[in-house]
Coordinates of C-alpha atoms in Angstrom, one line a residue:
Chain K
M187 CA -36.5 -14.1 -24.2
P188 CA -37.0 -16.3 -21.2
D189 CA -40.5 -16.8 -19.9
F190 CA -40.4 -14.5 -16.8
P191 CA -43.3 -14.7 -14.3
K192 CA -45.7 -11.7 -14.7
F193 CA -46.1 -11.5 -10.9
V194 CA -43.7 -12.3 -8.1
Q195 CA -44.7 -13.1 -4.6
I196 CA -42.4 -11.6 -2.0
N197 CA -42.3 -13.1 1.5
E198 CA -40.8 -10.4 3.7
E199 CA -38.8 -11.9 6.5
G200 CA -36.9 -8.8 7.7
P201 CA -38.4 -8.4 11.2
R202 CA -38.0 -12.0 12.1
E203 CA -34.5 -12.4 10.6
G204 CA -33.2 -9.0 11.7
F205 CA -34.2 -8.8 15.3
Q206 CA -33.0 -12.3 16.0
I207 CA -29.4 -11.5 15.0
E208 CA -29.1 -7.9 16.3
K209 CA -27.2 -7.5 19.6
G210 CA -29.9 -5.1 20.6
P211 CA -31.7 -4.7 22.9
I212 CA -34.3 -3.3 20.5
P213 CA -37.5 -2.0 22.2
T214 CA -40.7 -3.9 21.5
E215 CA -42.4 -0.8 20.1
R216 CA -39.7 -0.3 17.5
K217 CA -40.2 -3.9 16.2
V218 CA -43.9 -3.2 16.1
E219 CA -43.2 0.1 14.3
L220 CA -41.3 -1.7 11.5
I221 CA -43.9 -4.4 11.0
D222 CA -46.7 -1.7 10.9
A223 CA -44.7 0.3 8.3
L224 CA -44.1 -2.8 6.2
S225 CA -47.9 -3.5 6.3
E226 CA -48.4 -0.3 4.4
T227 CA -46.1 -1.1 1.5
G228 CA -48.4 -3.6 -0.4
L229 CA -46.4 -6.6 0.9
S230 CA -48.9 -9.6 1.2
Q231 CA -46.8 -11.7 3.5
I232 CA -44.6 -10.6 6.5
Q233 CA -42.8 -13.0 8.7
T234 CA -43.0 -11.1 12.0
V235 CA -41.3 -13.0 14.8
S236 CA -39.5 -16.1 15.8
F237 CA -40.7 -18.4 18.6
V238 CA -37.4 -19.7 19.8
N239 CA -35.6 -20.3 23.1
P240 CA -35.2 -16.8 24.7
A241 CA -32.1 -18.0 26.4
R242 CA -30.4 -18.7 23.0
V243 CA -32.1 -15.8 21.1
P244 CA -32.8 -13.0 23.5
G245 CA -33.8 -10.7 20.6
W246 CA -37.1 -12.7 20.4
A247 CA -37.9 -13.0 24.1
D248 CA -40.7 -10.5 23.4
A249 CA -42.2 -12.4 20.4
E250 CA -45.6 -12.8 22.0
E251 CA -45.7 -9.1 22.9
V252 CA -44.9 -8.1 19.4
V253 CA -47.6 -10.3 17.9
R254 CA -50.1 -8.9 20.3
R255 CA -49.2 -5.3 19.4
F256 CA -48.7 -5.0 15.7
R257 CA -51.6 -3.7 13.6
R258 CA -53.4 -6.2 11.3
K259 CA -53.7 -4.8 7.8
P260 CA -56.4 -6.6 5.8
G261 CA -55.0 -8.7 3.0
V262 CA -51.6 -9.3 4.7
R263 CA -50.6 -12.7 6.0
Y264 CA -48.6 -12.3 9.2
T265 CA -46.5 -15.4 9.7
A266 CA -44.0 -16.5 12.3
L267 CA -41.1 -19.0 12.6
W268 CA -40.7 -21.8 15.0
L269 CA -38.1 -24.6 15.0
N270 CA -39.8 -27.2 17.1
D271 CA -43.1 -28.2 18.8
K272 CA -42.6 -25.8 21.7
G273 CA -42.2 -22.9 19.3
F274 CA -45.2 -23.9 17.3
R275 CA -47.3 -24.2 20.5
R276 CA -46.3 -20.6 21.4
A277 CA -47.3 -19.4 18.0
L278 CA -50.7 -21.2 18.3
A279 CA -51.2 -19.8 21.8
V280 CA -50.7 -16.2 21.0
G281 CA -53.2 -16.4 18.2
D282 CA -54.1 -14.2 15.2
L283 CA -51.2 -15.4 13.1
H284 CA -51.3 -17.0 9.7
L285 CA -50.1 -20.5 10.5
R286 CA -49.0 -22.9 7.8
G287 CA -47.3 -26.2 8.4
S288 CA -44.0 -26.8 6.6
I289 CA -41.9 -29.9 6.3
S290 CA -38.3 -28.8 6.8
L291 CA -35.4 -30.9 5.6
T292 CA -31.8 -30.0 5.4
A293 CA -29.5 -31.1 2.5
S294 CA -26.3 -31.2 4.6
E295 CA -26.0 -33.6 7.5
K296 CA -23.0 -31.7 9.0
F297 CA -25.1 -28.5 9.1
L298 CA -28.0 -30.3 10.6
L299 CA -25.9 -31.9 13.3
R300 CA -24.4 -28.6 14.1
N301 CA -27.6 -26.6 14.0
Q302 CA -30.2 -29.0 15.3
Q303 CA -28.2 -31.9 16.7
R304 CA -29.9 -34.4 14.4
T305 CA -28.8 -36.8 11.7
L306 CA -30.6 -36.7 8.3
Q307 CA -32.6 -39.7 9.4
Q308 CA -33.5 -38.3 12.8
N309 CA -34.6 -35.1 11.1
Y310 CA -36.7 -37.0 8.6
E311 CA -38.4 -38.9 11.4
A312 CA -38.9 -35.8 13.5
Q313 CA -41.1 -34.4 10.6
H314 CA -43.8 -37.0 11.3
G315 CA -44.3 -35.6 14.8
M316 CA -44.4 -32.0 13.5
I317 CA -46.9 -32.9 10.8
R318 CA -49.1 -34.6 13.3
L319 CA -48.9 -31.6 15.6
F320 CA -49.9 -29.3 12.8
L321 CA -52.8 -31.4 11.7
E322 CA -54.1 -31.9 15.2
N323 CA -54.3 -28.2 15.5
G324 CA -56.0 -27.6 12.3
V325 CA -53.0 -26.2 10.5
P326 CA -52.7 -27.5 7.0
V327 CA -49.3 -28.7 5.7
D328 CA -48.9 -27.7 2.1
R329 CA -45.3 -26.6 1.9
G330 CA -41.8 -27.9 2.4
S331 CA -38.3 -26.4 2.5
I332 CA -34.8 -27.6 2.0
M333 CA -32.0 -25.8 3.8
A334 CA -28.4 -25.7 2.5
A335 CA -29.7 -26.8 -0.9
F336 CA -26.8 -25.2 -2.8
G337 CA -23.8 -26.0 -0.6
C338 CA -22.7 -25.9 3.0
N339 CA -19.9 -24.2 4.9
F340 CA -19.4 -27.4 7.0
Q341 CA -19.9 -30.1 4.3
G342 CA -19.0 -28.4 1.1
E343 CA -20.8 -29.2 -2.2
V344 CA -24.3 -30.6 -1.9
P345 CA -25.0 -33.0 -4.8
I346 CA -28.0 -32.1 -6.9
A347 CA -29.3 -35.6 -6.6
T348 CA -29.5 -35.1 -2.8
V349 CA -31.8 -32.1 -3.3
V350 CA -34.0 -33.9 -5.8
D351 CA -34.3 -36.9 -3.5
M352 CA -35.1 -34.7 -0.6
V353 CA -38.0 -33.0 -2.5
G354 CA -39.3 -36.5 -3.0
Q355 CA -39.0 -37.2 0.7
I356 CA -41.0 -34.0 1.4
L357 CA -43.8 -35.0 -1.0
D358 CA -43.8 -38.5 0.4
L359 CA -44.0 -37.3 4.0
G360 CA -47.0 -35.2 3.1
R361 CA -48.7 -38.0 1.3
Q362 CA -48.2 -40.3 4.4
H363 CA -50.3 -37.8 6.3
G364 CA -52.8 -37.2 3.6
Q365 CA -51.4 -33.8 2.7
E366 CA -50.5 -32.6 -0.8
I367 CA -47.3 -30.5 -0.7
R368 CA -47.7 -27.9 -3.5
T369 CA -44.7 -25.7 -2.8
V370 CA -41.1 -26.4 -1.9
S371 CA -38.7 -23.7 -1.0
L372 CA -35.0 -24.2 -1.8
A373 CA -32.8 -22.3 0.6
D374 CA -29.2 -21.1 -0.1
T375 CA -28.7 -20.9 3.7
M376 CA -24.9 -20.4 3.5
A377 CA -24.7 -18.5 0.2
W378 CA -23.0 -21.1 -2.0
A379 CA -25.2 -20.5 -5.0
T380 CA -24.3 -18.8 -8.2
P381 CA -26.8 -18.0 -11.0
E382 CA -25.7 -21.2 -12.8
S383 CA -26.1 -23.5 -9.8
I384 CA -29.6 -21.9 -9.2
K385 CA -30.5 -23.0 -12.7
R386 CA -29.0 -26.5 -12.4
V387 CA -30.8 -27.3 -9.1
V388 CA -34.1 -25.7 -10.0
G389 CA -33.9 -27.3 -13.4
A390 CA -33.2 -30.8 -11.9
V391 CA -36.0 -30.5 -9.4
R392 CA -38.5 -29.3 -12.0
E393 CA -37.6 -32.0 -14.4
R394 CA -38.4 -34.6 -11.8
Y395 CA -41.4 -32.8 -10.3
P396 CA -42.9 -30.6 -13.1
D397 CA -46.1 -29.8 -11.2
L398 CA -44.5 -28.6 -8.0
T399 CA -44.2 -24.8 -7.3
L400 CA -40.7 -23.8 -6.4
A401 CA -39.7 -20.9 -4.2
L402 CA -36.2 -19.5 -3.4
H403 CA -34.8 -18.4 -0.1
L404 CA -31.6 -16.6 -1.1
H405 CA -28.7 -15.1 0.9
D406 CA -26.4 -12.3 -0.2
T407 CA -23.5 -13.2 2.0
R408 CA -21.2 -13.5 -1.1
G409 CA -22.9 -10.8 -3.1
M410 CA -24.8 -13.2 -5.5
G411 CA -28.3 -12.6 -4.1
I412 CA -29.8 -10.5 -6.8
A413 CA -28.0 -12.3 -9.6
N414 CA -29.3 -15.6 -8.2
A415 CA -32.9 -14.2 -8.1
Y416 CA -32.5 -13.2 -11.7
A417 CA -31.4 -16.7 -12.5
G418 CA -34.5 -17.9 -10.6
L419 CA -36.7 -15.6 -12.7
Q420 CA -35.1 -17.0 -15.8
M421 CA -36.2 -20.4 -14.6
G422 CA -39.7 -19.1 -13.9
V423 CA -39.5 -19.1 -10.1
A424 CA -42.1 -16.6 -8.8
I425 CA -41.8 -16.8 -5.0
Y426 CA -38.9 -15.3 -3.1
D427 CA -38.1 -14.8 0.6
S428 CA -36.2 -11.6 1.3
T429 CA -35.6 -9.0 4.0
V430 CA -36.0 -5.3 3.9
A431 CA -32.7 -3.5 3.8
G432 CA -31.0 -6.9 3.9
L433 CA -31.8 -7.3 7.6
G434 CA -30.4 -10.4 9.1
G435 CA -26.7 -11.0 8.7
C436 CA -25.1 -14.4 8.5
P437 CA -23.8 -16.3 11.5
F438 CA -21.8 -18.7 9.3
A439 CA -19.8 -16.1 7.3
A440 CA -16.0 -15.6 7.5
H441 CA -16.3 -12.1 8.9
K442 CA -18.6 -10.3 11.4
G443 CA -21.0 -8.0 9.6
A444 CA -21.4 -10.2 6.5
A445 CA -24.7 -9.8 4.6
G446 CA -27.5 -12.2 5.2
N447 CA -30.8 -12.5 3.2
V448 CA -31.2 -10.9 -0.2
C449 CA -32.6 -7.4 0.2
T450 CA -36.3 -6.9 -0.5
E451 CA -36.2 -3.4 -2.0
D452 CA -33.2 -4.3 -4.3
L453 CA -35.1 -7.3 -5.5
V454 CA -38.4 -5.4 -6.0
F455 CA -36.4 -2.7 -7.9
M456 CA -35.1 -5.3 -10.3
L457 CA -38.6 -6.9 -10.7
H458 CA -40.3 -3.6 -11.4
E459 CA -37.7 -2.4 -13.8
M460 CA -38.1 -5.7 -15.6
G461 CA -41.8 -5.1 -15.8
I462 CA -42.7 -7.8 -13.3
E463 CA -45.4 -6.9 -10.8
T464 CA -45.2 -7.4 -7.0
G465 CA -48.1 -5.3 -5.7
I466 CA -45.5 -3.4 -3.6
D467 CA -44.8 0.3 -3.5
L468 CA -41.0 0.5 -3.8
D469 CA -40.6 4.0 -2.4
K470 CA -42.6 3.1 0.7
L471 CA -40.4 0.0 1.0
I472 CA -37.3 2.2 0.8
E473 CA -38.7 4.2 3.7
C474 CA -39.0 1.0 5.7
A475 CA -35.4 0.1 4.9
L476 CA -34.2 3.5 6.2
L477 CA -36.4 2.9 9.3
A478 CA -34.9 -0.5 9.8
E479 CA -31.4 1.1 9.7
D480 CA -32.5 3.6 12.3
I481 CA -33.9 0.9 14.5
V482 CA -30.8 -1.3 14.5
G483 CA -28.5 1.7 14.7
H484 CA -26.0 0.7 12.0
P485 CA -25.8 0.6 8.2
L486 CA -27.6 -2.3 6.6
P487 CA -26.5 -3.9 3.3
G488 CA -29.3 -3.0 0.7
S489 CA -28.3 -0.7 -2.1
V490 CA -31.5 0.9 -3.5
K491 CA -32.2 2.6 -0.2
M492 CA -29.0 4.6 -0.8
G493 CA -29.0 4.8 -4.6
G494 CA -32.7 5.8 -4.8
S495 CA -35.5 4.4 -6.9
L496 CA -35.9 5.3 -10.5
R497 CA -39.7 6.0 -10.1
A498 CA -38.9 8.9 -7.8
L499 CA -36.3 10.2 -10.3
R500 CA -38.6 9.7 -13.3
E501 CA -41.3 11.7 -11.5
K502 CA -38.9 14.5 -10.7
L503 CA -37.8 14.6 -14.3
K504 CA -41.3 14.6 -15.6
A505 CA -42.2 17.5 -13.2
A506 CA -39.1 19.5 -14.3
Chain T
M268 CA -26.7 -23.2 -21.8
P269 CA -25.5 -19.8 -22.9
D270 CA -22.1 -19.5 -24.5
F271 CA -20.2 -18.0 -21.6
P272 CA -16.7 -16.6 -22.2
K273 CA -13.9 -19.0 -21.0
F274 CA -11.8 -16.1 -19.7
V275 CA -12.8 -12.7 -18.5
Q276 CA -10.6 -9.6 -18.5
I277 CA -11.0 -7.5 -15.3
N278 CA -9.9 -3.9 -15.4
E279 CA -9.3 -2.9 -11.8
E280 CA -10.2 0.7 -11.2
G281 CA -10.3 0.8 -7.4
P282 CA -7.4 3.0 -6.7
R283 CA -8.4 5.7 -9.2
E284 CA -12.1 5.6 -8.4
G285 CA -11.7 5.2 -4.7
F286 CA -9.2 7.8 -3.8
Q287 CA -10.9 10.5 -5.9
I288 CA -14.2 10.3 -4.0
E289 CA -12.9 9.8 -0.4
K290 CA -12.8 12.8 1.8
G291 CA -9.4 11.8 2.9
P292 CA -6.7 13.0 3.1
I293 CA -5.2 9.6 2.4
P294 CA -1.4 9.5 2.6
T295 CA 0.4 8.9 -0.7
E296 CA 2.2 5.8 0.7
R297 CA -1.2 4.1 1.5
K298 CA -2.4 4.6 -2.1
V299 CA 0.9 3.1 -3.3
E300 CA 0.4 0.2 -0.8
L301 CA -3.0 -0.7 -2.3
I302 CA -1.7 -0.6 -5.9
D303 CA 1.3 -2.7 -4.9
A304 CA -0.9 -5.2 -3.2
L305 CA -3.3 -5.4 -6.2
S306 CA -0.2 -6.0 -8.4
E307 CA 0.3 -9.3 -6.6
T308 CA -3.2 -10.7 -7.2
G309 CA -2.9 -11.7 -10.8
L310 CA -4.8 -8.7 -12.1
S311 CA -3.4 -7.7 -15.5
Q312 CA -4.7 -4.2 -15.7
I313 CA -4.9 -1.6 -12.9
Q314 CA -6.1 2.0 -13.3
T315 CA -3.9 3.7 -10.8
V316 CA -4.6 7.4 -10.7
S317 CA -6.6 10.3 -12.1
F318 CA -4.9 13.3 -13.7
V319 CA -7.6 15.8 -12.9
N320 CA -7.8 19.4 -11.5
P321 CA -6.4 19.2 -7.9
A322 CA -8.6 22.1 -6.9
R323 CA -11.7 20.1 -7.8
V324 CA -10.4 16.6 -6.9
P325 CA -7.9 17.1 -4.0
G326 CA -7.7 13.3 -3.5
W327 CA -5.6 13.1 -6.7
A328 CA -3.3 16.1 -6.2
D329 CA -0.5 13.5 -5.6
A330 CA -1.2 11.6 -8.8
E331 CA 2.3 12.1 -10.2
E332 CA 3.9 11.1 -6.9
V333 CA 1.8 7.9 -6.7
V334 CA 2.8 6.9 -10.3
R335 CA 6.5 7.5 -9.5
R336 CA 6.3 5.3 -6.4
F337 CA 4.3 2.2 -7.0
R338 CA 6.2 -1.0 -7.9
R339 CA 5.9 -2.2 -11.5
K340 CA 5.0 -5.9 -11.7
P341 CA 5.9 -7.5 -15.0
G342 CA 2.8 -8.4 -17.0
V343 CA 0.5 -5.8 -15.4
R344 CA -0.7 -2.8 -17.4
Y345 CA -0.8 0.3 -15.2
T346 CA -3.3 2.8 -16.6
A347 CA -4.5 6.3 -15.6
L348 CA -7.5 8.4 -16.2
W349 CA -7.7 11.9 -17.7
L350 CA -10.6 14.0 -18.8
N351 CA -8.9 16.5 -21.1
D352 CA -5.6 17.4 -22.9
K353 CA -4.1 18.9 -19.8
G354 CA -4.6 15.6 -17.8
F355 CA -3.3 13.6 -20.7
R356 CA -0.1 15.7 -20.9
R357 CA 0.4 15.1 -17.2
A358 CA 0.1 11.4 -17.7
L359 CA 2.5 11.6 -20.6
A360 CA 5.0 13.7 -18.6
V361 CA 5.2 11.4 -15.6
G362 CA 6.0 8.5 -17.8
D363 CA 6.0 4.7 -17.3
L364 CA 2.2 4.3 -17.7
H365 CA 0.4 2.2 -20.2
L366 CA -1.3 4.9 -22.2
R367 CA -4.2 4.0 -24.6
G368 CA -6.2 6.6 -26.4
S369 CA -10.0 6.3 -26.0
I370 CA -12.8 8.1 -27.7
S371 CA -15.2 9.1 -25.0
L372 CA -18.9 9.9 -25.8
T373 CA -21.8 10.3 -23.5
A374 CA -25.4 9.2 -24.3
S375 CA -27.1 11.8 -22.3
E376 CA -26.7 15.5 -23.2
K377 CA -28.0 16.7 -19.8
F378 CA -25.4 14.6 -18.0
L379 CA -22.7 15.9 -20.4
L380 CA -23.7 19.5 -19.9
R381 CA -23.7 19.1 -16.2
N382 CA -20.5 17.1 -16.0
Q383 CA -18.4 18.5 -18.8
Q384 CA -20.3 21.7 -19.8
R385 CA -20.6 20.5 -23.4
T386 CA -23.4 19.6 -25.8
L387 CA -23.4 16.3 -27.6
Q388 CA -22.1 18.0 -30.7
Q389 CA -19.4 19.9 -28.8
N390 CA -18.3 16.7 -27.2
Y391 CA -18.2 14.9 -30.6
E392 CA -16.1 17.7 -32.0
A393 CA -13.7 17.8 -29.0
Q394 CA -12.8 14.1 -29.7
H395 CA -10.9 15.2 -32.9
G396 CA -8.5 17.3 -30.8
M397 CA -8.0 14.5 -28.3
I398 CA -7.4 11.9 -31.0
R399 CA -4.9 14.2 -32.7
L400 CA -3.1 14.7 -29.4
F401 CA -2.9 11.0 -28.7
L402 CA -1.6 10.2 -32.2
E403 CA 1.0 13.1 -32.1
N404 CA 2.3 11.5 -28.9
G405 CA 2.5 8.0 -30.3
V406 CA -0.5 6.8 -28.3
P407 CA -2.7 4.5 -30.4
V408 CA -6.5 5.0 -30.3
D409 CA -8.2 1.6 -30.4
R410 CA -11.0 2.0 -27.9
G411 CA -14.1 4.0 -27.2
S412 CA -16.6 4.4 -24.4
I413 CA -20.1 5.6 -24.0
M414 CA -21.1 7.0 -20.6
A415 CA -24.7 6.9 -19.3
A416 CA -25.5 4.2 -21.9
F417 CA -28.3 2.7 -19.9
G418 CA -30.1 5.7 -18.5
C419 CA -29.4 9.0 -16.8
N420 CA -30.5 10.6 -13.5
F421 CA -30.8 14.0 -15.3
Q422 CA -32.3 12.9 -18.5
G423 CA -34.1 9.7 -17.8
E424 CA -34.3 6.8 -20.3
V425 CA -31.6 6.7 -23.0
P426 CA -33.0 5.2 -26.3
I427 CA -31.1 2.2 -27.5
A428 CA -30.9 3.8 -30.9
T429 CA -28.9 6.6 -29.4
V430 CA -26.3 4.1 -28.1
V431 CA -26.1 2.2 -31.4
D432 CA -25.7 5.5 -33.2
M433 CA -23.0 6.6 -30.8
V434 CA -21.0 3.4 -31.4
G435 CA -21.1 4.3 -35.1
Q436 CA -19.8 7.8 -34.3
I437 CA -16.9 6.3 -32.3
L438 CA -16.0 4.0 -35.1
D439 CA -16.3 6.8 -37.6
L440 CA -14.2 9.2 -35.5
G441 CA -11.5 6.6 -35.4
R442 CA -11.7 6.0 -39.1
Q443 CA -11.3 9.7 -39.9
H444 CA -8.0 9.5 -38.1
G445 CA -6.9 6.2 -39.6
Q446 CA -7.6 4.3 -36.4
E447 CA -9.5 1.1 -36.1
I448 CA -11.6 1.0 -32.9
R449 CA -11.8 -2.6 -31.8
T450 CA -13.4 -2.2 -28.3
V451 CA -16.2 -0.1 -27.1
S452 CA -17.1 0.0 -23.4
L453 CA -20.7 0.7 -22.4
A454 CA -20.9 2.4 -19.0
D455 CA -23.9 2.3 -16.7
T456 CA -22.6 5.5 -15.1
M457 CA -25.7 6.2 -13.0
A458 CA -26.9 2.6 -12.4
W459 CA -30.0 2.5 -14.4
A460 CA -29.3 -0.9 -16.0
T461 CA -31.0 -4.1 -15.1
P462 CA -30.0 -7.5 -16.5
E463 CA -32.7 -7.2 -19.2
S464 CA -31.6 -3.8 -20.4
I465 CA -28.0 -5.0 -20.4
K466 CA -29.1 -7.7 -22.8
R467 CA -31.2 -5.4 -25.0
V468 CA -28.5 -2.7 -25.4
V469 CA -25.6 -5.2 -25.9
G470 CA -27.8 -7.2 -28.3
A471 CA -28.7 -4.1 -30.4
V472 CA -25.1 -2.9 -30.6
R473 CA -23.8 -6.4 -31.5
E474 CA -26.4 -6.9 -34.1
R475 CA -25.3 -3.7 -35.8
Y476 CA -21.5 -4.2 -35.2
P477 CA -20.9 -7.9 -34.9
D478 CA -17.1 -7.7 -35.1
L479 CA -16.8 -5.1 -32.3
T480 CA -15.6 -6.2 -28.9
L481 CA -17.8 -4.9 -26.1
A482 CA -16.9 -4.2 -22.6
L483 CA -19.1 -3.2 -19.6
H484 CA -18.4 -0.6 -16.9
L485 CA -21.1 -1.4 -14.3
H486 CA -22.2 0.4 -11.2
D487 CA -23.9 -1.2 -8.2
T488 CA -25.6 1.9 -6.9
R489 CA -29.0 0.2 -7.1
G490 CA -27.7 -3.3 -6.3
M491 CA -27.8 -4.6 -9.8
G492 CA -24.0 -4.8 -10.5
I493 CA -23.4 -8.5 -10.3
A494 CA -26.8 -9.5 -11.9
N495 CA -25.9 -7.1 -14.7
A496 CA -22.5 -8.7 -15.1
Y497 CA -24.2 -12.1 -15.3
A498 CA -26.4 -10.8 -18.0
G499 CA -23.3 -9.5 -19.8
L500 CA -21.7 -12.9 -19.5
Q501 CA -24.9 -14.5 -21.0
M502 CA -24.4 -12.1 -23.9
G503 CA -20.7 -13.2 -24.2
V504 CA -19.2 -9.9 -22.9
A505 CA -15.7 -10.8 -21.6
I506 CA -14.3 -7.4 -20.4
Y507 CA -15.4 -5.7 -17.2
D508 CA -14.3 -2.7 -15.2
S509 CA -14.7 -3.0 -11.5
T510 CA -13.2 -1.8 -8.2
V511 CA -11.8 -3.8 -5.3
A512 CA -14.2 -3.7 -2.3
G513 CA -16.5 -1.6 -4.4
L514 CA -14.3 1.4 -3.8
G515 CA -15.7 4.6 -5.4
G516 CA -19.2 5.6 -4.3
C517 CA -21.6 7.5 -6.5
P518 CA -21.9 11.3 -6.5
F519 CA -25.3 11.0 -8.4
A520 CA -27.2 8.8 -5.9
A521 CA -30.0 9.8 -3.7
H522 CA -28.1 9.3 -0.5
K523 CA -24.6 9.8 0.7
G524 CA -22.7 6.6 1.0
A525 CA -24.4 4.9 -2.0
A526 CA -22.4 2.2 -3.7
G527 CA -20.4 3.0 -6.9
N528 CA -18.7 0.6 -9.2
V529 CA -19.4 -3.1 -9.1
C530 CA -17.1 -4.9 -6.7
T531 CA -14.1 -6.8 -8.2
E532 CA -13.9 -9.6 -5.7
D533 CA -17.6 -10.3 -5.8
L534 CA -17.4 -10.4 -9.6
V535 CA -14.4 -12.7 -9.6
F536 CA -16.1 -14.9 -7.1
M537 CA -19.0 -15.4 -9.5
L538 CA -16.8 -15.9 -12.4
H539 CA -14.6 -18.6 -10.7
E540 CA -17.6 -20.4 -9.3
M541 CA -19.1 -20.5 -12.8
G542 CA -15.8 -22.0 -14.1
I543 CA -14.7 -18.8 -15.9
E544 CA -11.0 -18.0 -15.5
T545 CA -9.6 -14.5 -14.7
G546 CA -6.0 -15.2 -13.8
I547 CA -6.7 -13.6 -10.4
D548 CA -6.2 -15.1 -6.9
L549 CA -9.5 -14.4 -5.2
D550 CA -8.2 -14.8 -1.7
K551 CA -5.4 -12.3 -2.3
L552 CA -7.9 -10.0 -3.8
I553 CA -10.1 -10.3 -0.7
E554 CA -7.0 -9.2 1.4
C555 CA -6.7 -6.2 -0.9
A556 CA -10.4 -5.4 -0.2
L557 CA -9.8 -5.5 3.5
L558 CA -6.7 -3.3 3.0
A559 CA -8.8 -0.8 1.1
E560 CA -11.3 -0.6 3.9
D561 CA -8.4 -0.1 6.3
I562 CA -7.0 2.7 4.1
V563 CA -10.3 4.6 3.7
G564 CA -11.3 4.0 7.3
H565 CA -14.9 3.0 6.8
P566 CA -16.8 0.0 5.5
L567 CA -16.9 -0.6 1.8
P568 CA -19.7 -2.3 -0.1
G569 CA -18.3 -5.6 -1.3
S570 CA -19.8 -8.8 0.1
V571 CA -17.3 -11.6 -0.4
K572 CA -14.7 -9.9 1.7
M573 CA -17.1 -10.4 4.6
G574 CA -18.7 -13.6 3.5
G575 CA -15.4 -15.4 2.7
S576 CA -14.4 -17.2 -0.5
L577 CA -15.4 -20.8 -1.1
R578 CA -11.9 -21.9 -2.1
A579 CA -10.7 -21.1 1.5
L580 CA -13.6 -23.0 2.9
R581 CA -13.2 -26.0 0.6
E582 CA -9.5 -26.2 1.5
K583 CA -10.4 -26.1 5.2
L584 CA -12.9 -28.9 4.7
K585 CA -10.5 -31.0 2.7
A586 CA -7.8 -30.7 5.4
A587 CA -10.3 -31.6 8.1

């Protein structure tokens, strides 16, 4: 038997991912409604909004307003996304968010050029400025992430050595600013991973950096999300990003309507059925998934919200 | 590294499963169109129709007509489903199908009572009549299956010992009629399985019957289909039933529209990316999945048909 983690930390990213891709417009109060419902599920971290250019991402023009309005549940970390200094300053200005600095590299230069108009080197250099900005504002930098770590629609395969090197770059960037990076998240941004490549990449990084905590950000665009999470569990990975109902979609897939992030309630279902704790109430999470569908007004990809949890069934059977 | 099979046999069940659950009506020629398209993908086995009571399953009232009309591709086994002697006689009468006798037990008595109005004992006894009927008509009986082998919406957990015992009953039933059962398929009929329970049940059956070939019939109703197939591969299982685009649905799920069988093209995607051969052209299969959606007139659950294959992407990148 593999040595599965006893507890898995789920970082819920549904609101941020979902409302940025939906054509909308989705009323601010409905975004707040979903975040408030998620707060009651036992989730300990919820990425709420994205501070991005409203001209490019109109779905998050109301990011500040959402942050001002959602209810704070004690014990929940409410986070936000930003892509540059301007976004970070907005997050800082609105206040009352859990801000953590992260060093963000990307394993595919073609993707980086396309997505952020930067070379690998330019992106590496740009991190210095971001780290300084975080530290000047009292935001610790203890985390890194590598996008496109398992392959790229625009470059193809990503060598494992590139990912391992990039983890080293993240640790080194932190060190240069006196920060110890404890966690690095590997993102399968364009859904190239399979369970075996998850194991190869995680294994190679862990062999080189055995004390580093690894997290996985998985996408389900090619249907591998849950199997990849299972492979991650087999490797002992205990931190996963996911989105309720599979909110999010994928702008890089072959067809419109392709799935995006791995679905939180499907992941939690697997974890609980395997005896791994999450602190989350699956049935409440399923209600949030159905609420998310109601808010976006079209079916979302998750399965358990349609198939039903087994806890509900078991209780019905016990009562019968 | 686990000892993965080098080749996996896929039994495509999309037409039979899909057209039986769809409200329809779906014209006969469109059913034939899907079967003909599937014949061109490299699939070696396609379950085409279901010979069931047309009053209860109107979607298969035209089973004979479909069998008469689809094109036979050399090298493809075209199979059909029946639930009783009447159905088998219809399959026999229409002719030109690949008929194989199977001993079909069910691990949950509550499901059996509900689904076939039989006790475990009555179902066991009924197999004698079916085996005799197969043999009288020159149809060999070399296969068995166990429905609800991983849990049941109406009974709850299914003890592993029950499944192991039932495999013994199948082998014994065969022996009583001079037939050697070489393959037993374990069906997760109501989607209770997780990767770990797949491993436990497959492991227990294999320990008791090491020479028996095991097959898996997996459902994706709670999103575990592909992860469960991966667990099966880790256990060396090399035969899987699945449906193109995830055609089929699940009549036992909590909500209408829940997923049914695990999706063929998602499974084939994983296999190919893991270096396991299937003999199937994934891109042609994806075209069949899109055709299936067009035929049923609503979105179907599979992911790769929306996300796109990596072979197509890799070729585009190579050409660029």
